[in-house]
JSON list of C-alpha atoms in Angstrom, two decimals:
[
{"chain": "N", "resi": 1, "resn": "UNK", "atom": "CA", "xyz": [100.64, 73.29, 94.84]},
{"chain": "N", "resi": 2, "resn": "UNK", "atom": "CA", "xyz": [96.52, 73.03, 95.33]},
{"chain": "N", "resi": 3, "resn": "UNK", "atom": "CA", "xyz": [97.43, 72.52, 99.31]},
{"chain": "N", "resi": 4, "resn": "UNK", "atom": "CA", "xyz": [99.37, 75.69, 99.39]},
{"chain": "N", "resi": 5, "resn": "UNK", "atom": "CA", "xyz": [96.98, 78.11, 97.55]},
{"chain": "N", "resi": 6, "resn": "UNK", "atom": "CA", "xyz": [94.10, 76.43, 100.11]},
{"chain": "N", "resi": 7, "resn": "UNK", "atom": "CA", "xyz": [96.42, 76.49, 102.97]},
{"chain": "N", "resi": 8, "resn": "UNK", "atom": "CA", "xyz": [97.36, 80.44, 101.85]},
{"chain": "N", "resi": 9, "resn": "UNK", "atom": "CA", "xyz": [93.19, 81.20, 100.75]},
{"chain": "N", "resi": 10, "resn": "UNK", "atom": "CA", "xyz": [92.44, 80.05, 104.34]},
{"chain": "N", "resi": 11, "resn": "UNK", "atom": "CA", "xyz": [94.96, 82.40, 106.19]},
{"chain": "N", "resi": 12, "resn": "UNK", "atom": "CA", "xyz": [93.40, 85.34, 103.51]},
{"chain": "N", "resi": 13, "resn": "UNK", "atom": "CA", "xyz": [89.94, 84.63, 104.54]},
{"chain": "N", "resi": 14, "resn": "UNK", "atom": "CA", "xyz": [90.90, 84.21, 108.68]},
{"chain": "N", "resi": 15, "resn": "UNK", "atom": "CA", "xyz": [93.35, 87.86, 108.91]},
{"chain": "N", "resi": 16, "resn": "UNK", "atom": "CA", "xyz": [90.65, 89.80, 106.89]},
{"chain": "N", "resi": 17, "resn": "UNK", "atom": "CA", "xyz": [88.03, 88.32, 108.88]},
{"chain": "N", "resi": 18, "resn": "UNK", "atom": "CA", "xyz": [86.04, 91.94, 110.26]},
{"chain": "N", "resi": 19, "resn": "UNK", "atom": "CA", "xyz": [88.43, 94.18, 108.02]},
{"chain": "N", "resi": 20, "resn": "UNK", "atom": "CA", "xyz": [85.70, 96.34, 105.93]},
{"chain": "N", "resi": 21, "resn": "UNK", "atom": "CA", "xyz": [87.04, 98.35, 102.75]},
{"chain": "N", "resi": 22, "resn": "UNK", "atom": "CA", "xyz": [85.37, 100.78, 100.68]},
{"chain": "N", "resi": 23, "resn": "UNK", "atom": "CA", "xyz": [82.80, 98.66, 98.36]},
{"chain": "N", "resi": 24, "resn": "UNK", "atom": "CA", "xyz": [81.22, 101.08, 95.14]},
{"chain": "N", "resi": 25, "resn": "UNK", "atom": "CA", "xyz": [78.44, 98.85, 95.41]},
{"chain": "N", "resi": 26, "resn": "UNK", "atom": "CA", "xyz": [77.78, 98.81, 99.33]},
{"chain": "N", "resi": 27, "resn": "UNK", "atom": "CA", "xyz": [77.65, 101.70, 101.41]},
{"chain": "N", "resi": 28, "resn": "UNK", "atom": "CA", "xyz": [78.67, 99.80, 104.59]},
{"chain": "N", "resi": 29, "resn": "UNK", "atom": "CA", "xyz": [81.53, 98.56, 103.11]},
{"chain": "N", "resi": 30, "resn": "UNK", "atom": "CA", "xyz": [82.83, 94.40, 102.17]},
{"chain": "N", "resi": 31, "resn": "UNK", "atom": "CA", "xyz": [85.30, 92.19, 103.37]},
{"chain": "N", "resi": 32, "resn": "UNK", "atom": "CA", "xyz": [87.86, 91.78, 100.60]},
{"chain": "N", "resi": 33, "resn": "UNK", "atom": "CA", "xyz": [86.92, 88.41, 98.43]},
{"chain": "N", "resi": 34, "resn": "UNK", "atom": "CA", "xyz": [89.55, 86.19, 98.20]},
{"chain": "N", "resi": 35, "resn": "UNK", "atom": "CA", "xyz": [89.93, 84.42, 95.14]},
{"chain": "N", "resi": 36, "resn": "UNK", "atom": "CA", "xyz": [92.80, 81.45, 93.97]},
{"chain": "N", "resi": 37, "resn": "UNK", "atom": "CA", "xyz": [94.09, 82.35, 90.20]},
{"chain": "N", "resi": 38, "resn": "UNK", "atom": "CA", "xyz": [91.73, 85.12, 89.10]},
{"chain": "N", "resi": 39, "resn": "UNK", "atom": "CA", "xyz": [88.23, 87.43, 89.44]},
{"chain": "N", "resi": 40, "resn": "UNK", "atom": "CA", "xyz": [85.50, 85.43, 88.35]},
{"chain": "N", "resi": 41, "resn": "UNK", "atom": "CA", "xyz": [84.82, 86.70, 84.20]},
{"chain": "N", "resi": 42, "resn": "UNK", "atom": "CA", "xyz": [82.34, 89.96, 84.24]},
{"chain": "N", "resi": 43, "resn": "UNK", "atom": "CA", "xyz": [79.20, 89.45, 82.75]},
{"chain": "N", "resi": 44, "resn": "UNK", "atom": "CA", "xyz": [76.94, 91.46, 80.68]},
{"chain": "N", "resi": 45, "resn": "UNK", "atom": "CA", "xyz": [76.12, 94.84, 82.52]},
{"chain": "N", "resi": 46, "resn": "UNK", "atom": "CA", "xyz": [78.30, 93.98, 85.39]},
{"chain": "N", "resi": 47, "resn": "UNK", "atom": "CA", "xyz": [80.54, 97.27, 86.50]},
{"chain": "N", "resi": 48, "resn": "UNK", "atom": "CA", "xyz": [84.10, 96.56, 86.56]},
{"chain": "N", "resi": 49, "resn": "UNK", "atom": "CA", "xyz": [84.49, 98.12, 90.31]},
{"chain": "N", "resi": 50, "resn": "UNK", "atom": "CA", "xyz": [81.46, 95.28, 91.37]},
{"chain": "N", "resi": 51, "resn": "UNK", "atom": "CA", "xyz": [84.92, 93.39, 92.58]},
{"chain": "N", "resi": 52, "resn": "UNK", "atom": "CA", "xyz": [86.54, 95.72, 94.71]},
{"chain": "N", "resi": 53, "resn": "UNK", "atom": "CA", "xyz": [87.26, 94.84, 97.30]},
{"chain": "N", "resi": 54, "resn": "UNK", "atom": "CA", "xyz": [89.44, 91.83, 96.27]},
{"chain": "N", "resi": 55, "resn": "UNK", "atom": "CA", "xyz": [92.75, 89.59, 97.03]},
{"chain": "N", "resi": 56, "resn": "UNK", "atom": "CA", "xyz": [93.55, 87.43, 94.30]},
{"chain": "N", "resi": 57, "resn": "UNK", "atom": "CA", "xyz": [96.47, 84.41, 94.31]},
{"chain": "N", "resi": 58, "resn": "UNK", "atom": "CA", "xyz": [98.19, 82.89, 91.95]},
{"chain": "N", "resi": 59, "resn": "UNK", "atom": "CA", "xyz": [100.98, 80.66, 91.14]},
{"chain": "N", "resi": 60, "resn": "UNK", "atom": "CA", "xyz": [103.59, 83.30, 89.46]},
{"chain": "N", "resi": 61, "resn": "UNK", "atom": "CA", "xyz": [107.13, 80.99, 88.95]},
{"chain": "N", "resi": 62, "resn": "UNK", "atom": "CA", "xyz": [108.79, 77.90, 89.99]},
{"chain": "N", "resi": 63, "resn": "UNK", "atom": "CA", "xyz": [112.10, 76.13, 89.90]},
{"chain": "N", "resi": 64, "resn": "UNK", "atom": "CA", "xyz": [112.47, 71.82, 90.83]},
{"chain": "N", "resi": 65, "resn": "UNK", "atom": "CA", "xyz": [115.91, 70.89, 91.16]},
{"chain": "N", "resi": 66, "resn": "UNK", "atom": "CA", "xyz": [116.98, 67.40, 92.29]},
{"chain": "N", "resi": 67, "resn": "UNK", "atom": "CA", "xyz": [117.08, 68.95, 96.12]},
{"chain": "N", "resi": 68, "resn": "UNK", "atom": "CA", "xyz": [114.08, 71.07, 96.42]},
{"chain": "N", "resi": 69, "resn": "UNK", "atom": "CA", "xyz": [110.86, 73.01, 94.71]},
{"chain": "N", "resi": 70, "resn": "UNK", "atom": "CA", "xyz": [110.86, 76.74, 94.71]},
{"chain": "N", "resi": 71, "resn": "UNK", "atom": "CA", "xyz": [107.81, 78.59, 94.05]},
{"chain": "N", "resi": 72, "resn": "UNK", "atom": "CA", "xyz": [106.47, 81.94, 94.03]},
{"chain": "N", "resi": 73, "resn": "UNK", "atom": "CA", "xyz": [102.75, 82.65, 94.53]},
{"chain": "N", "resi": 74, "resn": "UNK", "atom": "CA", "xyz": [101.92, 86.12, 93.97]},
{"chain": "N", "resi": 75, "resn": "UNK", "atom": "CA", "xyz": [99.29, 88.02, 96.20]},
{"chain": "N", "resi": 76, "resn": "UNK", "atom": "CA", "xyz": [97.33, 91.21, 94.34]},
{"chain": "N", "resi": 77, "resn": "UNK", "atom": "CA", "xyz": [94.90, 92.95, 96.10]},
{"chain": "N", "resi": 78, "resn": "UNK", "atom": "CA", "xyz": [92.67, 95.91, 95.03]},
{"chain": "N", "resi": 79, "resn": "UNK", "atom": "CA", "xyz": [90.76, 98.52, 96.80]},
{"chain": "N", "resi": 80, "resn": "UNK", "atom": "CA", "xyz": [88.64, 100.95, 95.90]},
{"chain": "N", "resi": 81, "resn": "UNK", "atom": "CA", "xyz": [88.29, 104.68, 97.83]},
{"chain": "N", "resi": 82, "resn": "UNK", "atom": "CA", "xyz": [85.23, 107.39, 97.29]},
{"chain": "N", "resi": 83, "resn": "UNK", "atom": "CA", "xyz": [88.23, 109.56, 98.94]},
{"chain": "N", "resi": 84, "resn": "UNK", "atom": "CA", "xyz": [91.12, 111.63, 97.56]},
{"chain": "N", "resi": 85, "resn": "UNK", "atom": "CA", "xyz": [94.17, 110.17, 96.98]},
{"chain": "N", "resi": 86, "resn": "UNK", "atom": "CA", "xyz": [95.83, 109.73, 100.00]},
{"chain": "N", "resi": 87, "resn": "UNK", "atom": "CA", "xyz": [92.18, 107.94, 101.59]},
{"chain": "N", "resi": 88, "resn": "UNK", "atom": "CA", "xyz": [93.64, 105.67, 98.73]},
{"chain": "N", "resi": 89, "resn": "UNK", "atom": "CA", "xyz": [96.89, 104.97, 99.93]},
{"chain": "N", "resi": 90, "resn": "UNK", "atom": "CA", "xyz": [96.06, 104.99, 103.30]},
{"chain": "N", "resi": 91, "resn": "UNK", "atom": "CA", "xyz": [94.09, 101.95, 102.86]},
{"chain": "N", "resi": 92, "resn": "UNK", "atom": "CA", "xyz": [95.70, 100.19, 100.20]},
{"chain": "N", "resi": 93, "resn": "UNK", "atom": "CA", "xyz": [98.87, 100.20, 103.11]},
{"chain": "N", "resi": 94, "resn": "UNK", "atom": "CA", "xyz": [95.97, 98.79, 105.69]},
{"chain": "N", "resi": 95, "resn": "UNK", "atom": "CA", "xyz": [95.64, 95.76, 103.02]},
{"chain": "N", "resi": 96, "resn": "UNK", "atom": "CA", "xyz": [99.47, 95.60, 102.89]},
{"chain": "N", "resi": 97, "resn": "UNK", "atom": "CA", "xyz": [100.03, 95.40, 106.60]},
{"chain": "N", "resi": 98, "resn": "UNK", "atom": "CA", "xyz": [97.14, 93.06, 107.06]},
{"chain": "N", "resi": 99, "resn": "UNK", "atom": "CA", "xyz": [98.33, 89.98, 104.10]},
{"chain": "N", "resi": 100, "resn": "UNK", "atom": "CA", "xyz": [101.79, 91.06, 105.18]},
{"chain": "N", "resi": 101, "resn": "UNK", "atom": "CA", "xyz": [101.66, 88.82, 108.33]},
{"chain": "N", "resi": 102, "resn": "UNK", "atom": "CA", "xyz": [100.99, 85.99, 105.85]},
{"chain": "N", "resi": 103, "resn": "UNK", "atom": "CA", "xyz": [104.76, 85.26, 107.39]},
{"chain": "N", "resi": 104, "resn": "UNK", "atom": "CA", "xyz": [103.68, 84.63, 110.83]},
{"chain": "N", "resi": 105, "resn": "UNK", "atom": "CA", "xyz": [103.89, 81.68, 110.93]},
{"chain": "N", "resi": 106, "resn": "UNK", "atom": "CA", "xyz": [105.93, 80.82, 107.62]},
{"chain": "N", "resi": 107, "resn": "UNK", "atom": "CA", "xyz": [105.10, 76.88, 107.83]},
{"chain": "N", "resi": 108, "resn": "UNK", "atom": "CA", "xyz": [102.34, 75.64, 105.16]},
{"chain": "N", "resi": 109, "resn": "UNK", "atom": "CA", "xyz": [102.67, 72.21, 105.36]},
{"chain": "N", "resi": 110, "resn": "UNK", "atom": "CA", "xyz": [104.62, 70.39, 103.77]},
{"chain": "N", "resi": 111, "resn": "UNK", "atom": "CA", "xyz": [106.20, 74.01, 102.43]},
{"chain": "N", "resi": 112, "resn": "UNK", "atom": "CA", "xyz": [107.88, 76.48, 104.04]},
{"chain": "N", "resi": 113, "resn": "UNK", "atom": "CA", "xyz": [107.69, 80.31, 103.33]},
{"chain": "N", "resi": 114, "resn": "UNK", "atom": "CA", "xyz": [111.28, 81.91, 102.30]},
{"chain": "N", "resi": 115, "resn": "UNK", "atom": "CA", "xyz": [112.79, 84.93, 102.92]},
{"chain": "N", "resi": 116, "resn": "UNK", "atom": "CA", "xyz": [112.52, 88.16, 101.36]},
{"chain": "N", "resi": 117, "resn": "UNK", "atom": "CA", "xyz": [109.08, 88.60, 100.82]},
{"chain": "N", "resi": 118, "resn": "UNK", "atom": "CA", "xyz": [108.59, 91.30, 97.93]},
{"chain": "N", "resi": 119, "resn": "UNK", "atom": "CA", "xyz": [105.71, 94.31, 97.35]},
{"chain": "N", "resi": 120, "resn": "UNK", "atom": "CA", "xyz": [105.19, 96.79, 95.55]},
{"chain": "N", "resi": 121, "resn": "UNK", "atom": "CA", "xyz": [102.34, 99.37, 95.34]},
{"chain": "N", "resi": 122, "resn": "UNK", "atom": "CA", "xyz": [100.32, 100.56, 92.25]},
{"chain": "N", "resi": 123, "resn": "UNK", "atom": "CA", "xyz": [102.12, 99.47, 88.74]},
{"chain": "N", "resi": 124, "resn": "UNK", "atom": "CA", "xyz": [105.53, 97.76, 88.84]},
{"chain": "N", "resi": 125, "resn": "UNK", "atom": "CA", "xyz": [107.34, 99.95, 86.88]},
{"chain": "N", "resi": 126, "resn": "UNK", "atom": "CA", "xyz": [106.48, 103.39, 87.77]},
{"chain": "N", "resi": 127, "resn": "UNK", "atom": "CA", "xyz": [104.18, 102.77, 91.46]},
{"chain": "N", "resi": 128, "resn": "UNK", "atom": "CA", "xyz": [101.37, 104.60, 89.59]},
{"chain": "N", "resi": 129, "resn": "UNK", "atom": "CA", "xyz": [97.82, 104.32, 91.16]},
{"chain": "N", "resi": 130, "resn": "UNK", "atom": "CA", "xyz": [94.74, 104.83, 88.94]},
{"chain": "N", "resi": 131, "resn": "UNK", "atom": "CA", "xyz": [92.96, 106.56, 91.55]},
{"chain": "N", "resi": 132, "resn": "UNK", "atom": "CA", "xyz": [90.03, 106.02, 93.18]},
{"chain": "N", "resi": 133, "resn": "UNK", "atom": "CA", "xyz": [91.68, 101.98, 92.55]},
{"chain": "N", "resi": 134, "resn": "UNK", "atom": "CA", "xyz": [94.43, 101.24, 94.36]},
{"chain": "N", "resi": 135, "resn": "UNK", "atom": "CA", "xyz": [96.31, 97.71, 93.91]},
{"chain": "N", "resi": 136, "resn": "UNK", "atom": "CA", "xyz": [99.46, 96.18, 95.79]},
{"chain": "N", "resi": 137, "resn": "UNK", "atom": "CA", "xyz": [101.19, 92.70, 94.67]},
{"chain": "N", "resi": 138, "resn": "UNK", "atom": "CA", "xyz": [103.57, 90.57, 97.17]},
{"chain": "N", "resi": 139, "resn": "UNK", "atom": "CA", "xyz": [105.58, 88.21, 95.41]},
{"chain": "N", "resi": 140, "resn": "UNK", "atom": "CA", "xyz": [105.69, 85.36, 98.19]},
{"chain": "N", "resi": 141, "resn": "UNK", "atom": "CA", "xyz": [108.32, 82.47, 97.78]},
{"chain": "N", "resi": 142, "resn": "UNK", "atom": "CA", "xyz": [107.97, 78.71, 99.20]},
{"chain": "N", "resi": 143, "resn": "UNK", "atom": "CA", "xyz": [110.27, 76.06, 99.50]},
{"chain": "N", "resi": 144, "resn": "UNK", "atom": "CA", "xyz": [109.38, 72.59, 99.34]},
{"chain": "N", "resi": 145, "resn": "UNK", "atom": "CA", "xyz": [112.20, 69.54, 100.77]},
{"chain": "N", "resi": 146, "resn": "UNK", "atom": "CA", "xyz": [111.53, 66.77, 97.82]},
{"chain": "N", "resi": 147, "resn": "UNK", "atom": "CA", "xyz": [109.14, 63.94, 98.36]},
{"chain": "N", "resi": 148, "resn": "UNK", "atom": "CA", "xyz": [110.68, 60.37, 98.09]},
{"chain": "N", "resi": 149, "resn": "UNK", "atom": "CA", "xyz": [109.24, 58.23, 94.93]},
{"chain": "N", "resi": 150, "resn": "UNK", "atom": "CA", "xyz": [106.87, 55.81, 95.75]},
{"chain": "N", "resi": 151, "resn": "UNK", "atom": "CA", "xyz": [107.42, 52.59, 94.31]},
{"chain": "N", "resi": 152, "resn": "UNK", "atom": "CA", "xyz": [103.92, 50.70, 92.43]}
]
């Protein structure tokens, strides 16, 4: 699953290659970080907006059967916006429309992204946005045909 998460860090870094956000602690702006499985742990005196913005990814769930491995990686981003709310949501969609051609081209050797990719904005259960940070998750599934046994 290592490959994958490299494979899928590597696409990250190459689609938000010259896409600036809001940064609170750079007035020209950052290139989101991209980070496999979480932030990096905050320490003493650092702000907690000194990692926006960011793109986390994560394994999230997985199923092996005898015919094939399923797995979901899950994508959160956040933003951050000196703007009013809708500054907020107009870039947190930029972020979404950006990782959301992760699916062109769906093959990460030796997986294969499935269909439906999920999102959702802000908190799962209500879409709340705890302005001026703004977050989206998409849930992305892979498929993976089984690998023969080797024999030692």
């Amino acid at each position: 699953m290592i490959v994958l998460l490299n494979q899928l860090k590597t696409r990250m870094d190459d689609l938000l290659l010259g896409e600036v956000f809001e940064d609170p602690t750079n007035p020209s702006g950052s290139i989101p970080m991209v980070k496999i499985g979480s932030l990096d742990p905050k320490r003493s005196g650092q702000q907690n907006d000194e990692d926006f913005p960011f793109v986390i990814i994560r394994p999230r769930t997985g199923i092996s059967a005898m015919k094939e491995l399923n797995i979901v990686l899950q994508v959160i981003a956040g933003i951050w916006t000196s703007g009013d709310i809708l500054s907020g949501f107009t870039s947190i969609d930029r972020m979404l429309e950006i990782l959301l051609n992760l699916q062109a081209p769906r093959a990460y050797t030796p997986y294969s992204m499935a269909s439906p990719v999920s999102w959702y904005l802000g908190d799962k259960a209500d879409g709340n946005q705890p302005h001026p940070y703004y977050y989206l998750t998409i849930d992305l599934p892979f498929k993976r045909a089984p690998q023969a046994k080797t024999r030692r």
